[in-house]
mmCIF file of C-alpha atoms in Angstrom:
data_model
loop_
_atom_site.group_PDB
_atom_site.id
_atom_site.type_symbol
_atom_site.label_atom_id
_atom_site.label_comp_id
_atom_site.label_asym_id
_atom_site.label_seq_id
_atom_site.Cartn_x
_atom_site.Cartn_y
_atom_site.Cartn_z
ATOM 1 C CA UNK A 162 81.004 -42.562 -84.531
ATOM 2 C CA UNK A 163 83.149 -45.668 -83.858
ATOM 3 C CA UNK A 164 85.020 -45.899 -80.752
ATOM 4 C CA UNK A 165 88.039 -47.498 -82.210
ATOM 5 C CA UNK A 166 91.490 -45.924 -81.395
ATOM 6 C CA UNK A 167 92.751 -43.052 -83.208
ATOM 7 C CA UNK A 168 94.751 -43.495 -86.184
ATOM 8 C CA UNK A 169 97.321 -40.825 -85.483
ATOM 9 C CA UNK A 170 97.315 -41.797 -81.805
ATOM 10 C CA UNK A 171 96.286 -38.659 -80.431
ATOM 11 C CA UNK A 172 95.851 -38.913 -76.782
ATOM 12 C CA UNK A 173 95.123 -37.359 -73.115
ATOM 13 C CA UNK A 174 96.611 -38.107 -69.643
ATOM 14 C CA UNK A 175 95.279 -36.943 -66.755
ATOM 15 C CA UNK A 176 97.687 -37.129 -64.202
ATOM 16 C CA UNK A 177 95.818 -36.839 -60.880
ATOM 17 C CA UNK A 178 97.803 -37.461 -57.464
ATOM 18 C CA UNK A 179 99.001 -40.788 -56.935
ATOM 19 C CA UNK A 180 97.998 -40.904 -52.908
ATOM 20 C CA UNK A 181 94.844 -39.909 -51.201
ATOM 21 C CA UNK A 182 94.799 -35.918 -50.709
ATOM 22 C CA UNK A 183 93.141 -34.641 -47.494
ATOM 23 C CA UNK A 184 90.284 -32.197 -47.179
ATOM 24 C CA UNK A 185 90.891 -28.793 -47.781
ATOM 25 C CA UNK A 186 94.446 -29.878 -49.700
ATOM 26 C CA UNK A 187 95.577 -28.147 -52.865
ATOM 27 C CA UNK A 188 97.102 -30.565 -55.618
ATOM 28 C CA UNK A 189 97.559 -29.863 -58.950
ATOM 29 C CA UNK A 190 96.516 -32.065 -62.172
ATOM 30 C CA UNK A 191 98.934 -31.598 -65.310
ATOM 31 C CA UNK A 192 96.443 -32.086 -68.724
ATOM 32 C CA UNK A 193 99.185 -34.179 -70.998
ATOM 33 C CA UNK A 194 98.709 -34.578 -74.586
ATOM 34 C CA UNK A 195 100.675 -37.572 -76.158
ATOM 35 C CA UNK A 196 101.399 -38.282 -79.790
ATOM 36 C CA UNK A 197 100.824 -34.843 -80.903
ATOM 37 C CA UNK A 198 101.977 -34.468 -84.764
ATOM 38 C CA UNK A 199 101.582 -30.910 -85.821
ATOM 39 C CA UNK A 200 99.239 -29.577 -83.565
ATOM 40 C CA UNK A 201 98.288 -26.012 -84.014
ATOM 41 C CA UNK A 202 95.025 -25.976 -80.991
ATOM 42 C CA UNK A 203 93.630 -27.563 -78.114
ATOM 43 C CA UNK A 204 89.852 -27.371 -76.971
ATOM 44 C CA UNK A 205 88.754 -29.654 -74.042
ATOM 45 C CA UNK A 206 85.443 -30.333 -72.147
ATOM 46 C CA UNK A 207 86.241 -31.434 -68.811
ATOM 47 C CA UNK A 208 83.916 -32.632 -65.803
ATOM 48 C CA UNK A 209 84.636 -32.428 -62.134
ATOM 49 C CA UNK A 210 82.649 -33.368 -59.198
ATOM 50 C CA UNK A 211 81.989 -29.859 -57.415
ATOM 51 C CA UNK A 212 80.909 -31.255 -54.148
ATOM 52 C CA UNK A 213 84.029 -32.892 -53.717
ATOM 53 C CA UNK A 214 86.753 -30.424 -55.555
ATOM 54 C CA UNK A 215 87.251 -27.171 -56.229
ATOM 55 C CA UNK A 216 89.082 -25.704 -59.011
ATOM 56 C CA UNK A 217 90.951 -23.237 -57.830
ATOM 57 C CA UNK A 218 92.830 -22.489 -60.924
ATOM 58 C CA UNK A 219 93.848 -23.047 -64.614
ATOM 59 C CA UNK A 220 97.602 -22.235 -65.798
ATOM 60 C CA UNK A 221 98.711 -22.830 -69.131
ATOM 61 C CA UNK A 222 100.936 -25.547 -69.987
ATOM 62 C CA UNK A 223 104.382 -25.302 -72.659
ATOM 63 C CA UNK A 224 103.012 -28.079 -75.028
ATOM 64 C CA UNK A 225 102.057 -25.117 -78.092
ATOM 65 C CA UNK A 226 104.694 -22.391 -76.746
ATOM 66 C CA UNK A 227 107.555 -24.547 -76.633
ATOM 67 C CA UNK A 228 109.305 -23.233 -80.315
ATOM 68 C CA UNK A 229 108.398 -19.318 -78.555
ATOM 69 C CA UNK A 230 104.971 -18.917 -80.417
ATOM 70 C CA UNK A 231 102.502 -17.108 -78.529
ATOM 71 C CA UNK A 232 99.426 -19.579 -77.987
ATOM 72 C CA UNK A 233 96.694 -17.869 -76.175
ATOM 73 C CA UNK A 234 95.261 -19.649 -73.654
ATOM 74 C CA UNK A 235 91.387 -19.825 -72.679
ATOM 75 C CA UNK A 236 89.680 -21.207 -69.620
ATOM 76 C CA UNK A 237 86.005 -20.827 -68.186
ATOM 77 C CA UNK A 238 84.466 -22.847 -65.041
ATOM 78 C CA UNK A 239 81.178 -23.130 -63.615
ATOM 79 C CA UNK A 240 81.264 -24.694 -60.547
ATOM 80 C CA UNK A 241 77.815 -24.977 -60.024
ATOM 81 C CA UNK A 242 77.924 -27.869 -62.431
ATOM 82 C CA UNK A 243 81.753 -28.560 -62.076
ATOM 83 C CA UNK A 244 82.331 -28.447 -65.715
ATOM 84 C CA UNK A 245 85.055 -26.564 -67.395
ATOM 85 C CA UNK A 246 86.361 -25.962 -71.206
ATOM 86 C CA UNK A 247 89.720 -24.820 -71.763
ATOM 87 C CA UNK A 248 90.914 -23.669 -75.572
ATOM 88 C CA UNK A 249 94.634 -22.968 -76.416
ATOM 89 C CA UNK A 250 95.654 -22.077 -80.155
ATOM 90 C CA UNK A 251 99.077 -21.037 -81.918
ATOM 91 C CA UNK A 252 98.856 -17.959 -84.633
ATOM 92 C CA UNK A 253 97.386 -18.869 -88.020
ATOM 93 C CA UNK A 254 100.265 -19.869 -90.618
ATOM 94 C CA UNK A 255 102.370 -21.120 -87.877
ATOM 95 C CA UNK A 256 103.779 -24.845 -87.982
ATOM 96 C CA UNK A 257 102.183 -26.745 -85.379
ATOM 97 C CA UNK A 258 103.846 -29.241 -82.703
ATOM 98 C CA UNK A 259 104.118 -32.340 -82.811
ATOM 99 C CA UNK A 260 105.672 -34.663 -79.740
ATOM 100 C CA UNK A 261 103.818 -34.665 -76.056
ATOM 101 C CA UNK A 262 103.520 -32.088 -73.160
ATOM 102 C CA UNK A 263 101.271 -30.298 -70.731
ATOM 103 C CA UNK A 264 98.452 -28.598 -72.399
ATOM 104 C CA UNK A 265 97.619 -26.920 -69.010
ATOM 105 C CA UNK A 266 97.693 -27.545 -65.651
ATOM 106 C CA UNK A 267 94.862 -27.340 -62.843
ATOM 107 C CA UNK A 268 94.524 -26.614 -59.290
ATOM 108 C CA UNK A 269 91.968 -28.142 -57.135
ATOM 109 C CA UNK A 270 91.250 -28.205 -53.195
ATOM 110 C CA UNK A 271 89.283 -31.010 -52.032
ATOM 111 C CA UNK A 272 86.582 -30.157 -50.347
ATOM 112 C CA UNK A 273 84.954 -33.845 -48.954
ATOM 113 C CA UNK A 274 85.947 -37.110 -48.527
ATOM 114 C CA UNK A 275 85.048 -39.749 -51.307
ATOM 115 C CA UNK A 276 86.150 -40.256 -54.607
ATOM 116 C CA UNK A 277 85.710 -38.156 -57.484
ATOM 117 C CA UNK A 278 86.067 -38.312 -61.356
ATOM 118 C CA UNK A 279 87.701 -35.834 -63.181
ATOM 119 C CA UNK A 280 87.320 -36.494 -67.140
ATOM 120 C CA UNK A 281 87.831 -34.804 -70.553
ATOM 121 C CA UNK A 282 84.318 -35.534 -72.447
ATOM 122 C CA UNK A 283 85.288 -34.022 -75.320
ATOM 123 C CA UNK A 284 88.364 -33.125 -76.745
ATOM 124 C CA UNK A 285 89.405 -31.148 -79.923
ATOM 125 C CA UNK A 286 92.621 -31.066 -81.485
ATOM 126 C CA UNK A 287 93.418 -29.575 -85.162
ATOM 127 C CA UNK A 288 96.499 -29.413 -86.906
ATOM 128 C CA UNK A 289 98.016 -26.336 -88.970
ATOM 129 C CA UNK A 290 95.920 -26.818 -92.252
ATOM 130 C CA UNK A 291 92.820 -26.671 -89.690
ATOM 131 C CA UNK A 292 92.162 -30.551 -90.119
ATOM 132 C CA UNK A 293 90.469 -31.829 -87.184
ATOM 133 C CA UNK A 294 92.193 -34.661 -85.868
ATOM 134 C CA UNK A 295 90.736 -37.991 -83.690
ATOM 135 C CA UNK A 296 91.762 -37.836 -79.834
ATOM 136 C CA UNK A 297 91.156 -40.297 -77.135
ATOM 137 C CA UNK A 298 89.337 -38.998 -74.269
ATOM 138 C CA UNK A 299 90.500 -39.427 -70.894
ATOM 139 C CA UNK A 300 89.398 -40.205 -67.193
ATOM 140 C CA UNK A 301 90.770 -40.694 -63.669
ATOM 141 C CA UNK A 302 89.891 -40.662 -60.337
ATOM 142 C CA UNK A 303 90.651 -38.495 -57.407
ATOM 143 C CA UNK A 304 90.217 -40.228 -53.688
ATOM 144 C CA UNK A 305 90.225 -37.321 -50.796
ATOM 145 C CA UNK A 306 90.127 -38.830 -47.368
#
């Protein structure tokens, strides 16, 4: 599979705090999707190092409820591993959204000092007529100190 850019220019922000967090602080990391065009669900692999932060919890975000169209939201951890896969999808026959906004939102305490990726390694994203449609991946880093 190439690793060229999308064409529809489907992609993920991960936006991590912008200053050093402290051990045993809570911060929160909105998922954004950008360039969304008729979106109808979500599915993301993500990675986390456990040794260093602990998810303390996954809210939904407004990106597939904004028009008022339920969009059940899915989440499981394992923290053993620090990985986590989150799935959100709008009803079947609905129109799906296009634009950008927070998919969800997590909630991590660090737990040691050092720094520590947090990445989506695979991402999913399928439009209304259940076409699957190319995403860009996304990484950043977290330093607790």
């Amino acid at each position: 599979m190439p690793s060229s850019a999308p064409a529809t220019g489907i992609s993920f922000a991960l936006n991590g705090p912008a200053a050093t967090v402290a051990p045993g602080t809570g911060f929160q990391v909105p998922i954004v999707l950008n360039g969304g065009t008729d979106v109808s669900s979500i599915a993301l692999k993500m990675h986390y190092d456990p040794a260093k932060l602990g998810l303390v919890n996954v809210s939904s975000g407004d990106l597939l409820t904004r028009d008022g169209q339920p969009a059940p939201f899915i989440s499981h951890k394992d923290e053993a591993d620090g990985s986590l896969i989150v799935s959100v999808s709008r009803p079947p026959g609905t129109k799906g959204i296009s634009g950008s906004g927070v998919v969800c939102v997590l909630t991590f305490q660090a737990k040691a000092a050092g720094p520590s990726d947090l990445s989506i390694n695979g991402a999913s994203v399928v439009n209304s007529a259940q076409q699957q449609l190319p995403a860009q991946n996304a990484q950043t880093s977290i330093m607790v100190k």
